[in-house]
Coordinates of C-alpha atoms in Angstrom, one line a residue:
Chain A
M180 CA 69.5 88.7 81.9
M181 CA 65.8 89.6 81.4
A182 CA 64.6 93.0 80.5
L183 CA 63.7 95.2 83.4
T184 CA 60.0 95.2 83.4
P185 CA 58.1 96.6 86.4
E186 CA 57.4 93.0 87.6
S187 CA 61.0 92.0 87.5
A188 CA 61.9 95.1 89.4
V189 CA 59.4 94.1 92.1
A190 CA 61.0 90.6 92.1
V191 CA 64.4 92.1 92.6
V192 CA 63.1 94.2 95.5
M193 CA 61.7 91.0 97.0
L194 CA 65.0 89.3 96.6
L195 CA 66.8 92.2 98.3
A196 CA 64.3 92.3 101.2
L197 CA 64.7 88.5 101.6
T198 CA 68.5 89.0 101.7
V199 CA 68.3 91.6 104.4
Y200 CA 65.8 89.4 106.3
A201 CA 68.2 86.5 106.2
L202 CA 71.1 88.7 107.3
L203 CA 69.3 90.3 110.2
G204 CA 66.2 88.3 111.1
G205 CA 68.0 85.1 110.2
A206 CA 70.7 85.8 112.7
D207 CA 68.1 86.4 115.4
F208 CA 66.8 82.9 114.8
G209 CA 70.3 81.5 114.5
A210 CA 71.1 82.9 117.9
G211 CA 68.3 80.7 119.2
V212 CA 70.5 77.7 118.4
W213 CA 73.2 79.0 120.6
D214 CA 70.7 79.7 123.3
L215 CA 69.5 76.1 123.1
V216 CA 72.9 74.5 123.2
A217 CA 74.4 76.9 125.8
R218 CA 76.3 74.7 128.3
G219 CA 79.1 75.0 130.8
P220 CA 80.1 77.8 133.2
R221 CA 79.2 80.7 130.9
A222 CA 75.8 79.3 129.7
D223 CA 73.8 82.0 131.5
A224 CA 76.2 84.7 130.2
H225 CA 75.6 83.4 126.6
R226 CA 71.8 83.5 127.1
E227 CA 71.8 87.0 128.5
M228 CA 74.1 88.3 125.8
I229 CA 71.8 86.7 123.1
A230 CA 68.7 88.2 124.6
H231 CA 70.3 91.6 124.9
A232 CA 71.6 91.5 121.3
I233 CA 68.3 90.6 119.7
G234 CA 65.6 92.0 121.9
P235 CA 65.7 95.6 120.7
V236 CA 65.9 94.8 117.0
W237 CA 63.7 91.7 116.7
E238 CA 60.5 93.4 115.5
A239 CA 62.3 95.8 113.2
N240 CA 64.1 92.9 111.5
H241 CA 60.7 91.3 110.7
V242 CA 59.8 94.3 108.6
W243 CA 61.7 92.6 105.8
L244 CA 59.8 89.4 105.8
I245 CA 56.6 91.4 105.8
I246 CA 57.7 93.3 102.8
V247 CA 58.5 90.0 101.0
V248 CA 55.0 88.6 101.8
V249 CA 53.2 91.7 100.9
L250 CA 55.0 92.2 97.6
L251 CA 54.4 88.5 96.8
F252 CA 50.6 88.7 97.3
T253 CA 50.1 92.1 95.6
G254 CA 52.7 91.7 92.9
F255 CA 52.4 88.0 92.1
P256 CA 48.9 86.8 93.3
A257 CA 49.1 83.6 91.3
A258 CA 52.4 82.6 92.9
F259 CA 51.1 83.6 96.3
A260 CA 48.0 81.4 95.9
A261 CA 50.1 78.4 94.7
I262 CA 52.6 78.6 97.5
M263 CA 50.2 79.3 100.3
T264 CA 47.9 76.5 99.2
A265 CA 50.5 73.8 98.6
L266 CA 52.7 74.8 101.6
H267 CA 49.9 75.7 104.0
V268 CA 51.3 73.4 106.8
P269 CA 55.0 74.5 106.9
I270 CA 54.1 78.1 106.4
S271 CA 51.5 78.0 109.2
L272 CA 54.0 76.4 111.5
M273 CA 56.7 78.9 110.6
L274 CA 54.3 81.7 111.4
V275 CA 53.5 80.2 114.8
G276 CA 57.3 80.0 115.4
I277 CA 57.8 83.6 114.5
V278 CA 54.8 84.7 116.7
L279 CA 56.0 82.7 119.7
R280 CA 59.6 83.9 119.6
G281 CA 58.5 87.5 119.1
S282 CA 56.1 87.2 122.0
A283 CA 58.8 85.8 124.2
F284 CA 60.9 88.9 123.8
T285 CA 57.9 91.2 124.5
F286 CA 56.8 89.2 127.6
R287 CA 60.4 89.1 128.9
N288 CA 60.5 92.8 128.9
Y289 CA 57.3 93.3 130.7
D290 CA 57.7 90.4 133.2
P291 CA 59.1 92.0 136.4
S292 CA 60.0 88.7 138.1
P293 CA 63.7 88.0 138.5
E294 CA 63.6 84.7 136.6
A295 CA 61.7 86.3 133.7
G296 CA 64.6 85.9 131.3
K297 CA 65.0 82.2 131.9
R298 CA 61.3 81.5 131.9
W299 CA 60.6 83.1 128.5
N300 CA 63.8 82.1 126.8
R301 CA 63.5 78.4 127.5
R302 CA 59.9 78.1 126.6
F303 CA 60.4 79.5 123.2
A304 CA 63.9 78.2 122.2
I305 CA 62.5 75.2 120.3
P306 CA 60.3 77.3 118.0
S307 CA 63.2 79.5 117.3
V308 CA 65.2 76.5 116.0
L309 CA 62.4 75.0 114.0
T310 CA 61.4 78.2 112.3
P311 CA 64.4 78.6 110.0
V312 CA 64.3 75.0 109.1
L313 CA 60.7 75.5 108.0
L314 CA 61.7 78.6 106.0
G315 CA 64.3 76.6 104.2
V316 CA 61.9 73.7 103.7
V317 CA 59.5 76.1 102.0
I318 CA 62.1 77.5 99.7
G319 CA 63.4 73.9 99.0
A320 CA 59.9 72.6 98.3
I321 CA 59.2 75.4 95.8
A322 CA 62.6 74.7 94.1
T323 CA 61.7 71.0 93.5
G324 CA 59.1 72.1 91.0
R325 CA 56.7 69.5 92.3
L326 CA 54.1 71.5 94.2
P327 CA 50.7 70.1 93.7
T328 CA 48.4 72.5 91.8
Q329 CA 45.3 71.0 93.4
I330 CA 45.0 69.6 96.8
V331 CA 42.5 66.7 96.9
R332 CA 44.0 64.4 99.6
L333 CA 45.4 65.3 103.0
D334 CA 48.8 63.7 102.4
Q335 CA 49.4 66.2 99.6
L336 CA 49.7 68.8 102.3
F337 CA 52.8 66.9 103.7
L338 CA 54.5 65.0 100.9
P339 CA 55.8 68.0 98.9
W340 CA 57.9 69.3 101.7
L341 CA 58.7 66.2 103.7
G342 CA 61.3 65.1 101.1
R343 CA 65.0 64.9 101.5
F344 CA 65.7 67.9 99.3
P345 CA 63.4 70.4 101.2
I346 CA 64.6 69.1 104.5
A347 CA 68.3 69.4 103.4
V348 CA 67.6 73.0 102.4
G349 CA 65.9 73.6 105.8
L350 CA 68.9 72.4 107.7
F351 CA 71.2 74.4 105.4
T352 CA 69.2 77.5 106.2
L353 CA 69.4 76.8 109.9
S354 CA 73.2 76.3 109.7
I355 CA 73.6 79.6 107.7
F356 CA 71.6 81.5 110.3
A357 CA 73.4 80.0 113.3
Y358 CA 76.7 80.8 111.5
L359 CA 75.7 84.4 111.0
A360 CA 74.6 84.7 114.6
A361 CA 77.8 83.3 116.0
V362 CA 79.9 85.7 113.8
Y363 CA 77.7 88.7 114.9
L364 CA 77.7 87.7 118.6
I365 CA 81.5 87.8 118.8
L366 CA 81.4 91.5 118.2
E367 CA 78.6 92.0 120.7
T368 CA 80.9 91.6 123.7
A369 CA 84.3 92.7 124.8
D370 CA 84.7 89.8 127.2
T371 CA 87.5 87.6 125.8
A372 CA 86.2 84.3 127.1
L373 CA 82.8 84.9 125.5
R374 CA 84.4 86.0 122.2
E375 CA 86.4 82.7 122.2
D376 CA 83.2 80.7 122.8
F377 CA 81.5 82.2 119.9
R378 CA 84.5 82.1 117.7
I379 CA 84.6 78.3 118.1
R380 CA 80.9 78.1 117.5
A381 CA 81.3 80.3 114.3
L382 CA 84.0 78.0 113.0
I383 CA 81.9 74.8 113.6
A384 CA 78.9 76.5 112.0
A385 CA 81.0 77.6 109.0
V386 CA 82.2 74.1 108.4
T387 CA 78.6 72.8 108.7
V388 CA 77.4 75.3 106.2
G389 CA 80.0 74.1 103.8
I390 CA 79.0 70.4 104.2
L391 CA 75.3 71.1 103.9
A392 CA 75.8 73.4 100.9
Y393 CA 77.5 70.4 99.2
A394 CA 74.7 68.1 100.2
V395 CA 72.1 70.5 98.8
Y396 CA 74.0 70.8 95.6
V397 CA 74.3 67.1 95.1
L398 CA 70.6 66.5 95.9
A399 CA 69.5 69.3 93.6
R400 CA 70.7 67.4 90.6
S401 CA 68.0 64.8 91.0
D402 CA 65.4 66.5 93.2
A403 CA 65.3 70.0 91.8
P404 CA 66.4 69.4 88.2
L405 CA 65.0 72.7 86.8
V406 CA 66.8 74.8 89.3
F407 CA 69.9 72.8 89.0
R408 CA 70.0 73.3 85.2
G409 CA 69.4 77.0 85.8
L410 CA 72.5 77.2 88.0
K411 CA 74.5 75.6 85.2
A412 CA 72.9 77.6 82.4
S413 CA 73.1 81.1 83.9
R414 CA 76.3 82.8 82.9
W415 CA 76.3 84.5 86.3
G416 CA 76.2 81.1 88.0
F417 CA 79.9 80.4 87.9
P418 CA 81.3 83.8 89.0
V419 CA 78.7 83.9 91.8
R420 CA 79.8 80.4 93.0
I421 CA 83.5 81.4 92.9
A422 CA 82.8 84.6 94.8
T423 CA 80.8 82.8 97.4
G424 CA 83.6 80.3 97.9
A425 CA 86.2 83.1 98.2
C426 CA 84.1 84.9 100.8
A427 CA 83.6 81.7 102.7
C428 CA 87.4 81.1 102.8
A429 CA 88.0 84.8 103.8
A430 CA 85.5 84.5 106.6
L431 CA 87.1 81.3 107.9
W432 CA 90.5 82.9 107.8
G433 CA 89.2 86.0 109.6
L434 CA 87.7 83.8 112.4
W435 CA 90.9 81.7 112.6
T436 CA 93.1 84.8 112.9
R437 CA 90.6 86.7 115.1
R438 CA 90.0 89.4 112.5
Y439 CA 86.4 89.6 113.5
G440 CA 85.4 92.7 111.5
L441 CA 86.7 91.1 108.3
A442 CA 85.0 87.8 109.2
R443 CA 81.7 89.5 109.6
T444 CA 81.9 91.5 106.4
T445 CA 82.8 88.4 104.3
A446 CA 80.3 86.2 106.0
V447 CA 77.5 88.7 105.2
I448 CA 78.6 88.8 101.5
Q449 CA 78.9 85.1 101.5
V450 CA 75.3 84.6 102.7
A451 CA 73.9 87.2 100.4
L452 CA 75.7 85.5 97.4
I453 CA 74.3 82.1 98.4
L454 CA 70.8 83.6 98.2
W455 CA 71.4 85.4 94.9
G456 CA 72.9 82.2 93.5
C457 CA 69.8 80.3 94.3
A458 CA 67.6 83.1 92.9
L459 CA 69.7 83.2 89.7
A460 CA 69.3 79.5 89.4
Q461 CA 65.5 79.7 89.8
A462 CA 65.0 82.8 87.6
P463 CA 62.7 83.4 85.7
Y464 CA 60.6 81.0 87.7
L465 CA 58.8 82.0 90.9
V466 CA 57.1 78.6 91.3
P467 CA 58.6 76.1 88.9
P468 CA 57.6 74.7 86.6
A469 CA 54.3 76.6 86.0
L470 CA 54.7 80.2 87.2
T471 CA 57.4 82.6 86.1
I472 CA 57.9 86.2 87.2
A473 CA 56.0 87.4 84.0
S474 CA 53.2 84.8 84.1
A475 CA 52.4 85.2 87.8
A476 CA 52.5 89.0 87.8
A477 CA 49.7 91.3 88.6
P478 CA 49.0 94.0 85.9
P479 CA 51.8 96.7 85.4
A480 CA 49.7 99.4 87.0
V481 CA 49.8 97.5 90.3
Q482 CA 53.6 96.8 89.9
K483 CA 54.3 100.5 89.3
L484 CA 52.3 101.5 92.3
L485 CA 54.1 98.9 94.4
L486 CA 57.5 100.3 93.3
A487 CA 56.3 103.8 94.2
A488 CA 55.1 102.6 97.6
V489 CA 58.3 100.8 98.2
G490 CA 60.2 104.0 97.3
A491 CA 58.1 106.1 99.5
G492 CA 58.3 103.6 102.4
S493 CA 62.1 103.6 102.2
I494 CA 62.2 107.2 102.9
V495 CA 60.6 106.4 106.3
L496 CA 62.2 103.0 106.8
F497 CA 65.8 103.6 106.2
P498 CA 66.4 106.6 108.5
S499 CA 64.4 104.8 111.2
L500 CA 66.4 101.7 111.0
Y501 CA 69.6 103.7 110.8
Y502 CA 68.6 105.4 114.1
L503 CA 67.5 102.1 115.7
F504 CA 70.8 100.4 114.9
R505 CA 72.8 103.4 115.9
V506 CA 71.1 103.4 119.3
F507 CA 71.3 99.7 120.0
K508 CA 74.1 98.4 117.9
A509 CA 76.7 101.1 117.9
H510 CA 78.9 99.1 120.2
A511 CA 78.9 96.1 117.9
L512 CA 79.3 98.1 114.7
A513 CA 82.4 99.9 116.1
S514 CA 84.3 96.6 115.7
R515 CA 87.7 98.3 115.4
A516 CA 87.8 99.3 119.1
P517 CA 87.6 95.9 120.8
G518 CA 89.0 97.2 124.0
H519 CA 85.9 99.3 124.6
R520 CA 83.8 97.7 127.3
V521 CA 80.0 97.8 126.8
E522 CA 77.7 97.9 129.8
H523 CA 74.3 96.4 129.3
Chain B
L228 CA 35.7 93.0 84.7
A229 CA 35.7 90.5 81.8
G230 CA 34.5 87.1 82.9
S231 CA 36.5 86.1 85.9
R232 CA 39.5 88.3 85.1
A233 CA 39.9 91.9 86.1
F234 CA 41.3 94.3 83.7
D235 CA 42.2 98.0 83.6
I236 CA 42.9 97.8 87.3
N237 CA 43.2 101.2 89.1
P238 CA 44.6 100.4 92.6
I239 CA 44.3 104.1 93.8
A240 CA 40.6 104.1 92.9
A241 CA 40.2 101.0 95.0
L242 CA 41.6 102.8 98.0
L243 CA 39.4 105.8 97.5
N244 CA 36.1 103.9 97.3
A245 CA 32.8 105.2 98.5
A246 CA 33.1 103.8 102.0
T247 CA 36.7 104.8 102.6
L248 CA 36.1 108.1 104.4
S249 CA 33.1 107.0 106.5
E250 CA 34.6 103.7 107.5
T251 CA 38.0 104.9 108.4
L252 CA 36.7 107.8 110.3
H253 CA 34.3 105.5 112.2
M254 CA 37.0 103.0 113.1
I255 CA 39.6 105.6 114.1
L256 CA 37.1 107.3 116.5
A257 CA 36.2 103.8 117.8
S258 CA 39.7 103.0 118.7
Y259 CA 40.2 106.3 120.7
A260 CA 36.8 105.8 122.3
A261 CA 37.3 102.2 123.3
T262 CA 40.8 102.6 124.5
G263 CA 40.1 105.8 126.5
I264 CA 37.0 104.3 128.2
L265 CA 38.9 101.1 129.0
V266 CA 41.9 103.0 130.5
A267 CA 39.5 105.2 132.5
A268 CA 37.8 102.0 133.9
V269 CA 41.2 100.6 135.1
H270 CA 42.0 103.9 136.9
A271 CA 38.5 104.2 138.2
Y272 CA 38.9 100.8 139.8
Y273 CA 42.1 101.9 141.6
L274 CA 40.8 105.4 142.5
R275 CA 37.8 103.8 144.3
R276 CA 40.2 102.0 146.6
D277 CA 42.8 104.7 146.9
R278 CA 41.0 108.1 146.6
A279 CA 44.1 110.3 147.3
N280 CA 46.1 108.8 144.5
A281 CA 47.2 111.6 142.1
F282 CA 48.5 109.3 139.5
H283 CA 45.2 107.4 139.1
R284 CA 43.2 110.7 139.2
R285 CA 45.2 112.3 136.4
A286 CA 45.2 109.1 134.3
L287 CA 41.4 108.8 134.8
G288 CA 41.1 112.4 133.5
I289 CA 43.2 111.6 130.4
G290 CA 41.2 108.4 129.7
L291 CA 37.9 110.2 130.1
A292 CA 38.9 113.2 128.0
V293 CA 40.2 111.1 125.0
G294 CA 37.5 108.3 125.2
G295 CA 34.7 110.7 126.1
L296 CA 35.4 113.2 123.3
A297 CA 35.5 110.4 120.7
S298 CA 32.4 108.8 122.2
I299 CA 30.4 112.0 121.8
V300 CA 31.5 112.6 118.2
Q301 CA 31.1 108.9 117.2
P302 CA 27.3 108.9 116.7
F303 CA 27.6 111.6 114.1
S304 CA 30.3 109.6 112.2
G305 CA 28.0 106.5 112.6
D306 CA 25.1 108.4 111.0
F307 CA 27.4 109.4 108.1
A308 CA 28.5 105.8 107.7
A309 CA 24.9 104.5 107.7
K310 CA 24.0 107.0 105.0
V311 CA 26.9 105.7 102.8
V312 CA 25.8 102.1 103.5
A313 CA 22.2 103.0 102.5
R314 CA 23.5 104.3 99.2
T315 CA 26.1 101.7 98.3
Q316 CA 25.0 98.5 100.1
P317 CA 21.2 98.7 100.6
V318 CA 21.0 95.0 101.4
K319 CA 23.4 95.4 104.3
L320 CA 21.4 98.3 105.7
A321 CA 18.2 96.2 105.4
A322 CA 19.9 93.4 107.4
M323 CA 21.3 95.8 110.0
E324 CA 17.8 97.2 110.6
G325 CA 15.9 94.0 110.3
Q326 CA 13.9 95.5 107.4
F327 CA 12.3 92.7 105.4
R328 CA 9.7 94.7 103.3
T329 CA 10.4 97.6 101.0
E330 CA 8.3 100.5 102.3
R331 CA 7.9 104.2 102.6
R332 CA 8.2 105.7 106.1
A333 CA 10.3 102.7 107.2
P334 CA 10.5 102.6 111.0
L335 CA 13.7 102.7 113.0
R336 CA 13.8 99.6 115.1
I337 CA 15.3 99.5 118.6
G338 CA 16.1 96.0 119.7
G339 CA 14.0 93.2 118.2
W340 CA 14.5 89.7 117.0
P341 CA 14.3 89.1 113.2
D342 CA 12.4 86.0 112.1
P343 CA 13.8 85.1 108.7
V344 CA 11.0 82.5 108.2
A345 CA 8.0 84.8 108.9
R346 CA 9.9 87.7 107.2
R347 CA 9.4 90.2 110.0
T348 CA 11.2 91.5 113.0
R349 CA 9.4 91.0 116.3
Y350 CA 9.6 92.7 119.7
A351 CA 11.2 95.8 118.4
L352 CA 10.5 99.3 119.5
E353 CA 9.6 101.1 116.3
I354 CA 10.0 104.8 115.6
P355 CA 7.8 105.5 112.5
G356 CA 9.7 106.9 109.6
G357 CA 12.9 106.9 111.6
L358 CA 14.9 104.6 109.3
S359 CA 13.7 106.5 106.2
F360 CA 14.9 109.7 107.8
L361 CA 18.3 108.4 109.0
A362 CA 19.0 106.7 105.6
T363 CA 18.0 109.6 103.3
G364 CA 17.1 112.6 105.4
D365 CA 13.4 112.3 104.3
L366 CA 10.8 110.8 106.7
S367 CA 8.7 109.4 103.9
A368 CA 11.4 108.1 101.6
E369 CA 11.3 104.5 100.4
V370 CA 13.8 102.1 102.0
R371 CA 14.4 98.8 100.2
G372 CA 14.0 95.8 102.4
L373 CA 15.7 92.4 102.3
D374 CA 12.9 91.0 100.1
A375 CA 13.9 93.4 97.3
F376 CA 17.0 91.2 96.8
P377 CA 17.4 87.5 95.7
R378 CA 17.3 85.2 98.7
A379 CA 20.8 83.9 97.8
D380 CA 22.3 87.4 98.1
Q381 CA 20.9 88.2 101.6
P382 CA 23.2 88.2 104.6
P383 CA 22.2 86.3 107.8
V384 CA 19.8 88.9 109.1
R385 CA 19.7 87.8 112.8
V386 CA 23.4 88.1 113.4
V387 CA 23.7 91.4 111.6
H388 CA 20.7 93.0 113.3
V389 CA 21.6 91.9 116.8
A390 CA 25.2 92.8 116.4
F391 CA 24.2 96.2 115.1
Q392 CA 21.8 96.8 118.0
L393 CA 24.6 95.8 120.4
M394 CA 27.1 98.2 118.9
V395 CA 24.6 101.1 118.9
A396 CA 23.6 100.3 122.5
C397 CA 27.2 100.3 123.7
G398 CA 27.9 103.5 121.7
V399 CA 24.9 105.2 123.3
L400 CA 25.9 104.2 126.8
M401 CA 29.5 105.4 126.2
A402 CA 28.2 108.8 124.9
L403 CA 26.0 109.0 128.0
E404 CA 28.9 108.2 130.3
A405 CA 30.9 111.0 128.5
L406 CA 28.1 113.5 128.9
W407 CA 27.6 112.6 132.5
G408 CA 31.4 113.0 133.1
A409 CA 31.4 116.3 131.3
V410 CA 28.5 117.7 133.4
L411 CA 30.2 116.5 136.6
A412 CA 33.5 118.0 135.6
W413 CA 31.8 121.3 134.9
K414 CA 30.1 121.3 138.3
L415 CA 33.0 120.0 140.4
R416 CA 35.7 121.9 138.4
R417 CA 38.0 118.8 138.7
V418 CA 38.2 115.3 137.4
P419 CA 34.8 113.8 138.0
D420 CA 35.2 111.3 140.9
T421 CA 31.9 110.9 142.7
P422 CA 31.5 107.2 143.9
R423 CA 28.5 106.6 141.6
F424 CA 30.3 108.0 138.6
L425 CA 33.4 105.9 139.2
L426 CA 31.4 102.8 139.6
A427 CA 29.7 103.6 136.3
V428 CA 33.0 104.2 134.6
L429 CA 34.3 100.9 136.0
I430 CA 31.3 98.9 134.7
A431 CA 31.4 100.6 131.3
G432 CA 35.0 99.7 130.7
P433 CA 34.5 96.8 128.3
L434 CA 31.7 98.6 126.3
G435 CA 34.1 100.1 123.7
M436 CA 35.7 96.8 122.9
I437 CA 32.4 95.0 122.7
A438 CA 31.2 97.8 120.3
I439 CA 34.2 97.3 118.1
E440 CA 33.7 93.6 117.9
A441 CA 30.0 93.9 117.2
G442 CA 30.7 96.6 114.6
W443 CA 33.1 94.4 112.7
T444 CA 30.5 91.6 112.9
V445 CA 28.0 93.9 111.3
T446 CA 30.2 94.9 108.5
E447 CA 31.7 91.5 107.7
V448 CA 28.7 89.3 108.2
G449 CA 26.6 92.1 106.6
R450 CA 28.5 91.8 103.4
Q451 CA 27.9 88.0 103.1
P452 CA 27.6 86.1 100.9
W453 CA 30.1 88.2 99.0
I454 CA 33.8 88.5 99.7
V455 CA 34.1 90.9 96.7
H456 CA 30.7 92.5 96.6
G457 CA 28.8 91.4 93.5
V458 CA 31.8 89.6 92.0
M459 CA 33.0 86.7 94.1
R460 CA 31.2 84.7 96.8
T461 CA 33.1 83.8 100.0
A462 CA 32.6 80.1 99.3
Q463 CA 34.4 80.6 96.0
A464 CA 37.3 82.4 97.5
V465 CA 38.2 80.0 100.3
T466 CA 41.5 78.1 100.0
P467 CA 41.1 74.5 98.7
V468 CA 43.3 73.2 101.5
P469 CA 41.5 70.4 103.4
G470 CA 41.3 70.2 107.2
L471 CA 41.1 74.0 107.6
W472 CA 39.5 73.6 111.0
I473 CA 42.8 72.3 112.4
S474 CA 44.4 75.6 111.3
L475 CA 41.6 77.6 112.7
L476 CA 41.7 75.8 116.0
G477 CA 45.5 76.0 116.2
Y478 CA 45.6 79.7 115.5
S479 CA 42.7 80.4 117.9
A480 CA 44.4 78.4 120.7
L481 CA 47.7 80.2 120.0
Y482 CA 46.1 83.7 120.3
V483 CA 43.9 82.7 123.3
M484 CA 47.1 81.6 125.0
L485 CA 48.9 84.8 124.1
G486 CA 45.8 86.8 125.1
V487 CA 45.7 85.2 128.6
I488 CA 49.5 85.8 129.1
V489 CA 49.0 89.5 128.1
V490 CA 46.1 90.0 130.4
A491 CA 48.0 88.3 133.3
M492 CA 51.0 90.6 132.7
L493 CA 48.8 93.7 132.5
I494 CA 47.2 92.8 135.8
R495 CA 50.6 92.4 137.4
Q496 CA 51.7 95.7 136.0
F497 CA 48.6 97.4 137.4
R498 CA 49.2 95.8 140.8
S499 CA 52.8 97.0 140.9
S500 CA 51.6 100.6 140.5
P501 CA 52.4 102.6 143.7
S502 CA 49.7 103.7 146.2
A503 CA 49.2 107.3 147.3
E504 CA 51.3 106.8 150.5
E505 CA 54.1 105.2 148.5
L506 CA 54.0 108.1 146.0
A507 CA 54.1 110.6 148.8
A508 CA 57.0 108.7 150.5
Q509 CA 58.9 108.8 147.2
T510 CA 58.4 112.5 146.8
R511 CA 59.4 113.2 150.4
G512 CA 62.5 111.1 150.2
G513 CA 63.4 112.5 146.8
R514 CA 64.4 109.0 145.7
P515 CA 62.5 107.5 142.8
A516 CA 61.8 103.8 143.2

């Protein structure tokens, strides 16, 4: 491992924030998939449930993405400039997706008409599915190590991320988020039929995650060689992969035997480990092959101030989030009392 | 700063720069003033149609109190901000005032149309020594004009001067509205609601928002051509991504769309607010809607 310099501490904070964003915000986007594919007699019930589950926590969950972006541009301005320039198009599209989906929730709450839910959900379901794909595409494109350092032609804005590896990572990301969403949604309701629906969806998604993970792994060998070598070289790589696989199996088993609390815990750890595995493989690069954590970093004075600010911010952030989730998510978190009926 | 690289960075010092206090104070007051005046206008509109409505009457009172107080204090904070600008960014002050020549007893110009070719500001009402006094507190002090700076370092004077005049005009009208309201409230001993005053409040509604936009135009266009004053020009800082106008149009269209939806929804919210009779019926029946 590298020495704990202020800039690597900031990088670790960024990774943690990205992990929490994937686990909370990611699931919000993943639920959009289940909104889009809702069919059959309980389709409207699905949509209602999804909107109720996400609405109150949507904005709070985006705090984490904002932390990642702010830390990147203050802590690692060179990396920020490289990423924002080369990936201007997918990042802009992702931003539009986030804005549209967030607005849909707000508008839905202030729209007094009876068909409000339907109107706003349907209109914004598509962006909600494309956004995680774009997030994955951005991460995948960075990992290829082929971002242009200078943009002189228009096609350079598209070629780096419209490759098979970035798109595979994009679909992988979407499948992870949909999987998390299905696993969480089971515990959002006490209705047995709805629980079964989302159990089936979670199982399908889990298998899809496995298949796409393998596809990404295979493609990485040729398309993201630097990161692929990093995964092999890191002595943490192997144990992390074993632990990820174990969690995946435990989550599948939990879903199969209807131990939903267990399934959720292990799915959360599994997704966090996937992210950390990718981060380990890419370390110490921020934007391979040119920028590392050390070479892209702002001066230590800035890093130390950032760490202090993050520390001070946490004092406000964590109690507020705890309160928010206690108010809106107490029913889902108390997974051990499945007989308890929740009124929305 | 060594060449193009910054060293010995002190981020706290950057936050506590010369303009921090005056600019933050000015903007915070502006938000209260603009919001209060706008809220008052909405309720003035409904109170004109439904004079017995207690809800709109009280809401008008709150809007006027918050917006009016901030509007009355705001000119003092503006004077403070202008003195800071005079000290730290004299070229911006010169553009704000349409001051081309460096002179003693520089006049304060009200209105006017700067002519960057002839290097003078036409059609302005000039108060002799006014600018010298406002910038330094001394009627005969020298104020540096645009011509004291290289042509390449001068901001687009027309935009800055006109935006500044617009902001000040809106601010003055809002302060007058607030004073008028205060006098009426004192005389009537209640929320001021004479028909003429309500009409004025209604018409004055957008002034605060216009003033904020104009003010941001002054400060952001006024600092051109620099993005980091004296260090980096805006043209050097812009992203090398080609086809940026597509992004610009895309984001603008997105936010125009969201803005239209928000306004439509706000209007619907206003319309669903109960009238005086409905309020009375609810109170009598003891059953909230």
